[in-house]
Amino acid sequence: MTFTPPAPASDYRDSGLVFPPGFIFGSATAAYQVEGAAAEDGRGPSIWDTFSRTPGRVWNGDTGDVACDHYHRWESDLDLMKELGLGAYRFSIAWPRIQPTGTGAVNQAGVDFYSRLVDGLLARGIRPVATLYHWDLPQALEDAGGWPVRGTADAFRDYAAIMGTALGDRVDTWTTLNEPWCSAYLGYGQGGHAPGRHEPGAALAAVHHLNLAHGGAVQALRETSSGDPDYSITLNFHVLRGLGDGAAEAMRRIDGLANRVFTHPLLKGEYPADVMEDTASVTDWSFVKDGDLATINQPIDVLGVNYYSTATVRLWDGTSPMQHNDGHKDVTGGTPWPGSDQTVEFVQQPGPYTSMGWNIAPEGLEELLVALSAEFPTQTLMITENGAAFEDEVAADGAVHDPQRADYLRRHFTAAHRAIARGVDLRGYFVWSLLDNFEWGYGFAKRFGIVRVDFDSLERTVKDSGLWYGRLARTGVLP
Ligand code: FCB
């Protein structure tokens, strides 16, 4: 992808912008981050249960055992979305609730939970946007090798067929995978995410099997969905800045590993030759079999875009201490950049920052949307995640005044609007997240919600940013 930063002529703090009729304003969550009820109604263990129970993996020893208790509180959470005026809800299905060991018989209680959830959304006029996989792989499949082995992609196809049969009459949009970049490289390369392995070759095998799982799942969902759902996948794009003499080379390498190794097989049916060369010392790519690329290259109705911030890279000089400011939790022992971890470093970027330490750069979102639509002109896009963590405080009257989060959202909605004005076919925007929740390796320490969750009482309080977003969602006009 070619990145062209727009001139920094504005702070992106517009108001009064009118979004196109039918533009979808939603919010997003993921099963392990909100549901809790980890051992209820036949749910099997996932890699995130194992990982979060392993000392030292998650801050403060937090786990998703209870999380936001959404499994029991889903009805009032749906009421909250309706009160806010949200038009869509992006949630994920926990595979281990459906097939506790990842293969074999269906656990009907798990299917019933999501069936009730979908009905509850439709009854409230909210579109169900369902993700099949937001990182909670059944532990039994990891024990059999996980995403680095082909059998996991085969199992995923069967799981997709189960869900297509069960919910494909009512789901509005199917998303196969959320951020396969994280599943592959953080899970198997860097190790900051479950299952926490440090195997660069396995990370690349995981990339391929996740791509293959997507293609097989789209086929299975199409065969089994009796309604007229749309089909999608969500990727976390890396919007890059380059420094120094080798800037273009550093950006090419990271764009390849982060972006093109997904977009090219998914949307063009080929792996980028330069990525295969860059990683030749790590793997020979023999896990790519005849016919795989045709399976992977399924037409999709909408491409999901997750965006939070930019990344700045340069070629490492080989002697100075290497910088690792790629936005991912510092973990020793592995790398998420196989084949380029001794070549490219990630440089500290100018602020301001959110409490994740991520730089706030709304122009990066505009630039990303424009770049994607230039490269894939017929592909409809949807922002499936954007949002910010800040250190919220509860005021004496119980309210949560979070002007920084509303400001972050204003600036990114402005960026999205500018992309639309430049001709990008953007269907909607999902704020991450509806609720404060279990933020993976950071546990409950990072709050992304537009609704506060008190993790002792589990009480919900709509933050000021949530009220602001509700005004936008109800009117389609940036307040
Ligand atoms: C994304 C994840 C999501 C959440 C946000 C902050 O990478 O998809 O679950 O953790 O980051």
Coordinates of C-alpha atoms and ligand atoms in Angstrom, one line a residue:
M1 CA 0.0 0.0 0.0
T2 CA 1.2 3.5 -0.6
F3 CA 0.8 5.9 2.3
T4 CA 0.4 9.6 1.5
P5 CA -0.1 11.7 4.7
P6 CA -2.6 14.5 4.0
A7 CA -1.2 17.9 4.7
P8 CA -1.6 18.5 8.5
A9 CA -3.7 21.6 7.7
S10 CA -6.3 20.9 10.3
D11 CA -6.8 19.3 13.7
Y12 CA -9.7 17.2 12.5
R13 CA -12.0 18.8 15.1
D14 CA -15.0 19.4 12.8
S15 CA -18.6 19.5 13.8
G16 CA -21.9 19.7 11.9
L17 CA -20.7 17.1 9.3
V18 CA -23.6 15.2 7.9
F19 CA -23.0 11.4 7.3
P20 CA -24.7 9.8 4.3
P21 CA -28.2 8.4 4.8
G22 CA -28.0 4.8 6.0
F23 CA -24.5 5.1 7.4
I24 CA -24.2 2.6 10.2
F25 CA -23.2 3.8 13.7
G26 CA -22.4 0.8 15.9
S27 CA -20.3 -0.4 18.8
A28 CA -18.2 -3.5 19.2
T29 CA -17.1 -6.0 21.8
A30 CA -15.6 -9.5 21.8
A31 CA -16.7 -12.6 23.6
Y32 CA -13.8 -13.3 25.9
Q33 CA -13.5 -9.6 26.7
V34 CA -17.1 -9.2 28.0
E35 CA -19.0 -12.4 28.5
G36 CA -17.6 -14.0 31.6
A37 CA -19.5 -17.2 32.5
A38 CA -16.3 -19.1 31.4
A39 CA -17.4 -22.5 32.7
E40 CA -21.1 -22.2 32.2
D41 CA -23.6 -24.0 29.9
G42 CA -20.9 -26.4 28.6
R43 CA -18.4 -23.9 27.4
G44 CA -15.0 -25.5 26.9
P45 CA -11.6 -23.8 27.8
S46 CA -10.0 -21.5 25.2
I47 CA -6.4 -20.5 24.8
W48 CA -7.2 -17.2 26.6
D49 CA -8.4 -19.1 29.7
T50 CA -5.2 -21.0 29.8
F51 CA -3.0 -17.9 29.1
S52 CA -4.7 -15.6 31.5
R53 CA -4.4 -18.2 34.3
T54 CA -0.6 -18.5 33.6
P55 CA 1.2 -16.3 36.1
G56 CA 2.9 -13.3 34.5
R57 CA 1.0 -13.3 31.2
V58 CA -1.8 -10.8 32.0
W59 CA -1.4 -7.7 34.2
N60 CA -2.6 -8.1 37.8
G61 CA -3.5 -11.8 37.1
D62 CA -6.8 -10.7 35.6
T63 CA -8.9 -13.2 33.7
G64 CA -12.1 -13.2 31.6
D65 CA -13.9 -15.5 34.1
V66 CA -16.4 -12.9 34.9
A67 CA -15.4 -9.9 32.8
C68 CA -18.5 -7.7 32.3
D69 CA -20.8 -10.6 32.9
H70 CA -22.4 -9.8 29.6
Y71 CA -23.5 -13.5 29.3
H72 CA -26.0 -12.8 32.0
R73 CA -26.6 -9.1 31.4
W74 CA -27.0 -9.1 27.6
E75 CA -30.6 -8.0 27.7
S76 CA -29.9 -4.8 29.7
D77 CA -26.7 -4.2 27.6
L78 CA -28.9 -4.4 24.5
D79 CA -31.4 -2.0 26.1
L80 CA -28.5 0.4 26.6
M81 CA -27.5 0.2 23.0
K82 CA -31.0 1.0 22.0
E83 CA -31.2 3.9 24.4
L84 CA -28.1 5.3 22.8
G85 CA -29.6 4.9 19.4
L86 CA -26.9 2.6 18.0
G87 CA -27.8 0.9 14.7
A88 CA -25.6 -2.1 14.9
Y89 CA -23.7 -4.3 17.3
R90 CA -20.5 -6.1 16.4
F91 CA -20.1 -9.1 18.8
S92 CA -18.1 -12.3 18.6
I93 CA -19.1 -15.9 19.0
A94 CA -17.0 -17.9 21.4
W95 CA -16.1 -21.1 19.4
P96 CA -15.6 -23.1 22.7
R97 CA -19.3 -22.4 23.6
I98 CA -20.3 -23.9 20.3
Q99 CA -17.8 -26.8 20.2
P100 CA -16.1 -27.2 23.6
T101 CA -13.2 -29.0 22.1
G102 CA -13.2 -27.3 18.7
T103 CA -14.5 -30.3 16.8
G104 CA -17.4 -32.7 17.0
A105 CA -20.8 -32.3 18.5
V106 CA -22.6 -29.0 18.9
N107 CA -23.3 -27.6 22.4
Q108 CA -26.8 -26.5 21.9
A109 CA -26.8 -24.2 25.0
G110 CA -24.0 -22.2 23.4
V111 CA -25.8 -21.8 20.1
D112 CA -29.0 -20.8 22.0
F113 CA -27.2 -18.0 23.8
Y114 CA -26.2 -16.4 20.5
S115 CA -29.6 -17.1 18.9
R116 CA -31.3 -15.2 21.8
L117 CA -28.7 -12.4 21.4
V118 CA -29.4 -12.0 17.7
D119 CA -33.2 -12.1 18.3
G120 CA -32.8 -9.5 21.0
L121 CA -30.9 -7.2 18.7
L122 CA -33.4 -7.6 15.8
A123 CA -36.3 -6.9 18.3
R124 CA -34.6 -3.6 19.1
G125 CA -33.9 -2.7 15.5
I126 CA -30.1 -3.2 15.9
R127 CA -28.2 -5.0 13.1
P128 CA -26.3 -8.2 14.3
V129 CA -22.7 -8.1 13.0
A130 CA -21.2 -11.4 14.1
T131 CA -17.5 -12.3 14.2
L132 CA -16.7 -16.0 14.3
Y133 CA -13.3 -15.7 15.7
H134 CA -12.0 -13.0 18.0
W135 CA -9.0 -15.0 19.4
D136 CA -10.6 -17.5 21.7
L137 CA -9.4 -20.8 20.1
P138 CA -10.6 -23.9 21.8
Q139 CA -7.7 -25.2 23.9
A140 CA -8.0 -28.7 22.5
L141 CA -7.2 -27.3 19.0
E142 CA -4.1 -25.6 20.4
D143 CA -3.1 -28.8 22.0
A144 CA -3.3 -30.4 18.5
G145 CA -1.0 -27.7 17.1
G146 CA -3.1 -24.5 16.9
W147 CA -3.2 -22.2 13.9
P148 CA 0.3 -23.3 12.7
V149 CA -1.4 -26.6 11.6
R150 CA -3.8 -27.0 8.8
G151 CA -6.3 -29.0 10.8
T152 CA -7.3 -25.9 12.6
A153 CA -8.5 -24.3 9.3
D154 CA -10.4 -27.4 8.5
A155 CA -12.1 -27.3 11.9
F156 CA -12.9 -23.7 11.5
R157 CA -14.8 -24.4 8.3
D158 CA -17.0 -27.0 10.2
Y159 CA -17.6 -24.4 12.9
A160 CA -18.6 -21.8 10.3
A161 CA -21.1 -24.2 8.8
I162 CA -22.7 -24.8 12.2
M163 CA -23.1 -21.1 12.8
G164 CA -24.3 -20.4 9.2
T165 CA -27.0 -23.1 9.8
A166 CA -27.9 -21.7 13.2
L167 CA -27.9 -18.0 12.6
G168 CA -27.5 -17.4 8.9
D169 CA -31.2 -16.7 8.6
R170 CA -30.9 -13.6 10.8
V171 CA -27.3 -12.3 10.9
D172 CA -26.8 -9.0 9.0
T173 CA -23.1 -9.4 8.4
W174 CA -20.7 -12.3 9.0
T175 CA -17.1 -11.5 9.8
T176 CA -14.9 -14.6 9.7
L177 CA -11.8 -13.4 11.7
N178 CA -10.9 -10.4 13.8
E179 CA -7.3 -9.2 13.2
P180 CA -5.6 -12.4 12.1
W181 CA -2.3 -10.3 12.4
C182 CA -2.7 -10.5 16.2
S183 CA -3.7 -14.2 16.2
A184 CA -0.6 -15.1 14.2
Y185 CA 2.2 -12.8 15.2
L186 CA 1.3 -11.9 18.8
G187 CA 0.1 -15.4 19.5
Y188 CA 2.9 -17.5 17.9
G189 CA 5.8 -15.0 17.2
Q190 CA 5.9 -12.4 19.9
G191 CA 4.0 -14.3 22.5
G192 CA 2.2 -11.4 24.2
H193 CA -1.1 -13.0 23.3
A194 CA -2.4 -16.5 23.8
P195 CA -1.1 -19.1 23.3
G196 CA 2.2 -17.2 24.0
R197 CA 4.5 -19.1 21.7
H198 CA 7.8 -17.7 20.3
E199 CA 8.2 -19.4 17.0
P200 CA 8.7 -17.2 14.0
G201 CA 8.1 -19.9 11.4
A202 CA 4.9 -21.0 13.2
A203 CA 3.7 -17.5 13.1
L204 CA 3.9 -17.4 9.3
A205 CA 2.2 -20.8 9.1
A206 CA -0.5 -19.4 11.3
V207 CA -0.9 -16.4 8.9
H208 CA -1.5 -18.9 6.0
H209 CA -3.9 -21.1 8.0
L210 CA -5.9 -18.1 9.2
N211 CA -6.2 -16.9 5.6
L212 CA -7.3 -20.4 4.6
A213 CA -9.7 -20.6 7.5
H214 CA -11.3 -17.3 6.3
G215 CA -11.8 -18.6 2.7
G216 CA -13.2 -21.9 3.9
A217 CA -15.5 -20.2 6.3
V218 CA -16.9 -17.8 3.7
Q219 CA -17.7 -20.8 1.5
A220 CA -19.3 -22.7 4.4
L221 CA -21.3 -19.7 5.6
R222 CA -22.6 -19.1 2.0
E223 CA -23.6 -22.7 1.7
T224 CA -25.5 -22.7 5.0
S225 CA -26.9 -19.2 5.5
S226 CA -30.5 -19.1 4.5
G227 CA -30.9 -15.3 4.8
D228 CA -29.0 -12.7 2.8
P229 CA -26.1 -11.8 5.0
D230 CA -23.0 -9.9 3.9
Y231 CA -19.6 -11.5 4.3
S232 CA -16.5 -9.8 5.7
I233 CA -13.2 -10.1 7.5
T234 CA -11.6 -7.5 9.8
L235 CA -7.9 -6.6 9.5
N236 CA -5.8 -4.3 11.7
F237 CA -3.9 -2.3 9.2
H238 CA -0.5 -0.7 10.1
V239 CA -0.4 2.8 8.7
L240 CA 3.3 3.5 8.4
R241 CA 5.7 6.5 8.5
G242 CA 9.3 6.0 7.6
L243 CA 12.5 7.6 8.8
G244 CA 16.1 7.8 7.5
D245 CA 17.8 6.7 4.3
G246 CA 16.2 3.3 4.2
A247 CA 12.7 4.5 5.0
A248 CA 11.1 3.0 1.9
E249 CA 12.7 -0.4 2.5
A250 CA 11.7 -0.4 6.2
M251 CA 8.1 0.5 5.2
R252 CA 8.0 -2.1 2.4
R253 CA 9.0 -4.9 4.8
I254 CA 6.5 -4.0 7.5
D255 CA 3.7 -3.2 5.1
G256 CA 4.3 -6.7 3.6
L257 CA 4.2 -8.6 6.9
A258 CA 1.4 -6.5 8.4
N259 CA -0.9 -5.6 5.6
R260 CA -0.2 -7.2 2.2
V261 CA 0.3 -10.7 3.5
F262 CA -3.4 -10.6 4.2
T263 CA -4.9 -8.3 1.6
H264 CA -3.1 -9.8 -1.4
P265 CA -4.2 -13.5 -0.8
L266 CA -7.7 -12.4 0.4
L267 CA -8.4 -9.9 -2.4
K268 CA -6.0 -10.8 -5.2
G269 CA -5.4 -14.5 -4.7
E270 CA -1.6 -14.3 -4.3
Y271 CA 1.1 -14.0 -1.7
P272 CA 3.4 -11.0 -2.2
A273 CA 6.8 -12.3 -3.6
D274 CA 8.8 -9.8 -1.5
V275 CA 7.3 -11.1 1.7
M276 CA 8.2 -14.6 0.8
E277 CA 11.8 -13.5 0.1
D278 CA 12.1 -11.4 3.3
T279 CA 11.0 -14.5 5.3
A280 CA 12.9 -17.1 3.4
S281 CA 15.3 -17.7 6.3
V282 CA 12.4 -18.4 8.6
T283 CA 10.2 -20.6 6.5
D284 CA 10.0 -22.1 3.0
W285 CA 6.2 -21.5 2.8
S286 CA 5.7 -25.2 2.0
F287 CA 2.5 -25.1 4.0
V288 CA 0.8 -23.3 1.0
K289 CA -0.8 -26.1 -1.0
D290 CA -2.2 -26.2 -4.5
G291 CA -5.7 -24.7 -4.5
D292 CA -5.3 -22.8 -1.2
L293 CA -5.1 -19.4 -2.8
A294 CA -8.3 -20.0 -4.8
T295 CA -10.0 -21.0 -1.5
I296 CA -8.7 -17.9 0.3
N297 CA -9.6 -15.5 -2.5
Q298 CA -13.4 -15.4 -1.9
P299 CA -15.4 -12.3 -2.9
I300 CA -16.4 -10.4 0.3
D301 CA -19.1 -7.7 0.6
V302 CA -17.3 -5.5 3.0
L303 CA -13.7 -5.2 4.3
G304 CA -13.5 -4.4 8.0
V305 CA -10.9 -1.9 9.0
N306 CA -9.6 -1.5 12.6
Y307 CA -7.5 1.6 13.2
Y308 CA -6.1 3.2 16.3
S309 CA -2.8 4.9 15.5
T310 CA 0.2 5.0 13.2
A311 CA 3.7 3.3 13.4
T312 CA 7.1 4.8 12.5
V313 CA 9.8 2.5 11.2
R314 CA 13.4 2.8 10.1
L315 CA 16.2 0.4 9.2
W316 CA 18.1 -0.5 12.3
D317 CA 21.8 0.5 12.3
G318 CA 22.8 -2.8 14.0
T319 CA 24.5 -1.2 17.0
S320 CA 22.2 1.3 18.8
P321 CA 19.7 -0.3 21.2
M322 CA 16.8 -1.3 19.0
Q323 CA 13.5 0.5 19.6
H324 CA 10.3 -1.6 19.7
N325 CA 7.5 1.0 19.8
D326 CA 5.1 -1.0 17.6
G327 CA 2.2 -0.4 20.0
H328 CA 2.2 -3.9 21.3
K329 CA 2.8 -4.9 24.9
D330 CA 6.5 -5.4 25.6
V331 CA 7.3 -9.1 25.8
T332 CA 10.7 -10.6 25.9
G333 CA 11.6 -13.7 24.0
G334 CA 9.9 -13.3 20.7
T335 CA 9.1 -11.0 17.8
P336 CA 5.9 -10.2 15.8
W337 CA 8.1 -9.3 12.8
P338 CA 9.6 -12.6 11.5
G339 CA 12.4 -12.1 9.0
S340 CA 12.6 -8.3 9.7
D341 CA 13.2 -8.3 13.5
Q342 CA 16.9 -7.7 13.0
T343 CA 16.4 -5.2 10.2
V344 CA 13.6 -2.8 11.1
E345 CA 13.0 -0.9 14.3
F346 CA 9.9 0.9 15.5
V347 CA 10.6 4.4 16.7
Q348 CA 8.9 6.4 19.4
Q349 CA 6.3 8.7 17.8
P350 CA 5.3 12.2 18.8
G351 CA 2.2 12.5 21.0
P352 CA -0.4 13.1 22.2
Y353 CA -1.1 9.6 23.4
T354 CA -3.9 7.5 24.7
S355 CA -3.4 5.5 27.9
M356 CA -2.2 2.6 25.7
G357 CA 0.8 4.8 24.8
W358 CA -0.7 5.0 21.2
N359 CA -0.2 8.2 19.4
I360 CA -3.4 10.0 18.3
A361 CA -3.3 10.5 14.5
P362 CA -6.7 10.9 12.9
E363 CA -5.1 11.8 9.5
G364 CA -3.8 8.2 9.5
L365 CA -7.4 6.9 9.3
E366 CA -8.3 9.1 6.4
E367 CA -5.1 8.1 4.6
L368 CA -5.7 4.4 5.2
L369 CA -9.3 4.5 3.9
V370 CA -8.2 6.4 0.8
A371 CA -5.2 4.1 0.2
L372 CA -7.4 1.0 0.5
S373 CA -10.0 2.3 -1.8
A374 CA -7.3 3.3 -4.3
E375 CA -5.8 -0.3 -4.2
F376 CA -9.2 -2.1 -4.1
P377 CA -11.6 0.3 -5.9
T378 CA -14.6 -2.0 -5.8
Q379 CA -14.3 -3.0 -2.2
T380 CA -16.8 -1.5 0.3
L381 CA -15.1 -0.6 3.6
M382 CA -16.4 -0.5 7.2
I383 CA -14.5 0.8 10.2
T384 CA -15.0 -2.2 12.6
E385 CA -13.0 -0.7 15.4
N386 CA -11.8 2.7 16.5
G387 CA -11.7 4.1 20.0
A388 CA -9.4 5.1 22.9
A389 CA -8.4 4.1 26.4
F390 CA -8.0 6.9 28.9
E391 CA -7.8 7.0 32.7
D392 CA -11.4 7.8 33.5
E393 CA -12.5 9.2 36.8
V394 CA -15.9 8.9 38.3
A395 CA -17.2 12.3 39.4
A396 CA -18.9 12.9 42.8
D397 CA -22.3 12.6 41.1
G398 CA -21.4 9.3 39.6
A399 CA -21.0 10.7 36.0
V400 CA -17.9 10.0 33.9
H401 CA -16.6 13.1 32.2
D402 CA -14.3 11.8 29.5
P403 CA -13.7 14.7 27.1
Q404 CA -10.5 13.2 25.7
R405 CA -12.4 10.1 24.4
A406 CA -15.1 12.2 22.8
D407 CA -12.4 14.4 21.3
Y408 CA -10.6 11.3 19.9
L409 CA -13.9 10.1 18.4
R410 CA -14.7 13.5 17.0
R411 CA -11.4 13.7 15.2
H412 CA -11.6 10.1 13.8
F413 CA -15.2 10.6 12.7
T414 CA -14.0 13.8 10.9
A415 CA -11.3 11.7 9.2
A416 CA -13.9 9.1 8.1
H417 CA -16.1 11.9 6.8
R418 CA -13.2 13.4 4.8
A419 CA -12.5 10.0 3.3
I420 CA -16.1 9.7 2.2
A421 CA -15.9 13.1 0.7
R422 CA -12.9 11.9 -1.3
G423 CA -14.9 9.1 -2.7
V424 CA -14.3 6.2 -0.3
D425 CA -17.2 3.7 -0.1
L426 CA -17.5 3.6 3.7
R427 CA -20.5 1.8 5.0
G428 CA -20.3 2.4 8.8
Y429 CA -18.3 2.8 11.9
F430 CA -18.1 0.7 15.1
V431 CA -16.7 2.4 18.2
W432 CA -14.4 0.2 20.3
S433 CA -15.9 -0.4 22.7
L434 CA -19.4 -0.4 24.1
L435 CA -18.1 -1.4 27.5
D436 CA -14.9 -1.2 29.5
N437 CA -13.7 -4.8 29.3
F438 CA -10.9 -7.3 29.6
E439 CA -8.1 -5.7 27.5
W440 CA -6.1 -8.9 26.8
G441 CA -2.6 -8.7 28.2
Y442 CA -3.5 -5.5 30.1
G443 CA -6.4 -7.1 31.9
F444 CA -8.9 -4.6 33.3
A445 CA -6.4 -1.8 33.5
K446 CA -7.3 -0.1 30.2
R447 CA -10.7 1.3 29.7
F448 CA -12.0 1.7 26.1
G449 CA -15.7 1.8 26.9
I450 CA -18.2 4.6 26.0
V451 CA -20.0 2.9 28.9
R452 CA -18.1 2.5 32.2
V453 CA -18.2 -0.9 34.0
D454 CA -17.5 -1.0 37.7
F455 CA -15.7 -4.3 37.9
D456 CA -16.7 -4.9 41.5
S457 CA -20.5 -4.2 41.2
L458 CA -20.6 -4.7 37.4
E459 CA -22.8 -1.6 37.2
R460 CA -22.8 0.2 33.9
T461 CA -22.7 4.1 33.6
V462 CA -22.9 5.8 30.2
K463 CA -19.9 8.1 29.9
D464 CA -20.1 11.6 28.4
S465 CA -18.5 10.2 25.3
G466 CA -21.3 7.6 25.1
L467 CA -23.9 10.4 25.3
W468 CA -22.1 12.3 22.6
Y469 CA -21.9 9.3 20.4
G470 CA -25.6 8.7 20.9
R471 CA -26.4 12.1 19.5
L472 CA -24.3 11.3 16.5
A473 CA -25.9 7.9 16.0
R474 CA -29.4 9.3 16.3
T475 CA -29.0 12.3 14.0
G476 CA -26.2 11.3 11.6
V477 CA -24.7 14.8 12.2
L478 CA -21.4 15.2 14.1
P479 CA -22.3 17.1 17.2
Ligands
FCB1 C1 -8.0 -4.6 19.0 C2 -8.8 -5.8 19.4 C3 -9.8 -5.5 20.4 C4 -9.4 -4.5 21.4 C5 -8.7 -3.3 20.8 C6 -8.3 -2.2 21.7 O1 -6.7 -5.0 18.5 O2 -9.4 -6.3 18.2 O3 -10.3 -6.7 20.9 O4 -8.5 -5.1 22.3 O5 -7.7 -3.7 20.0

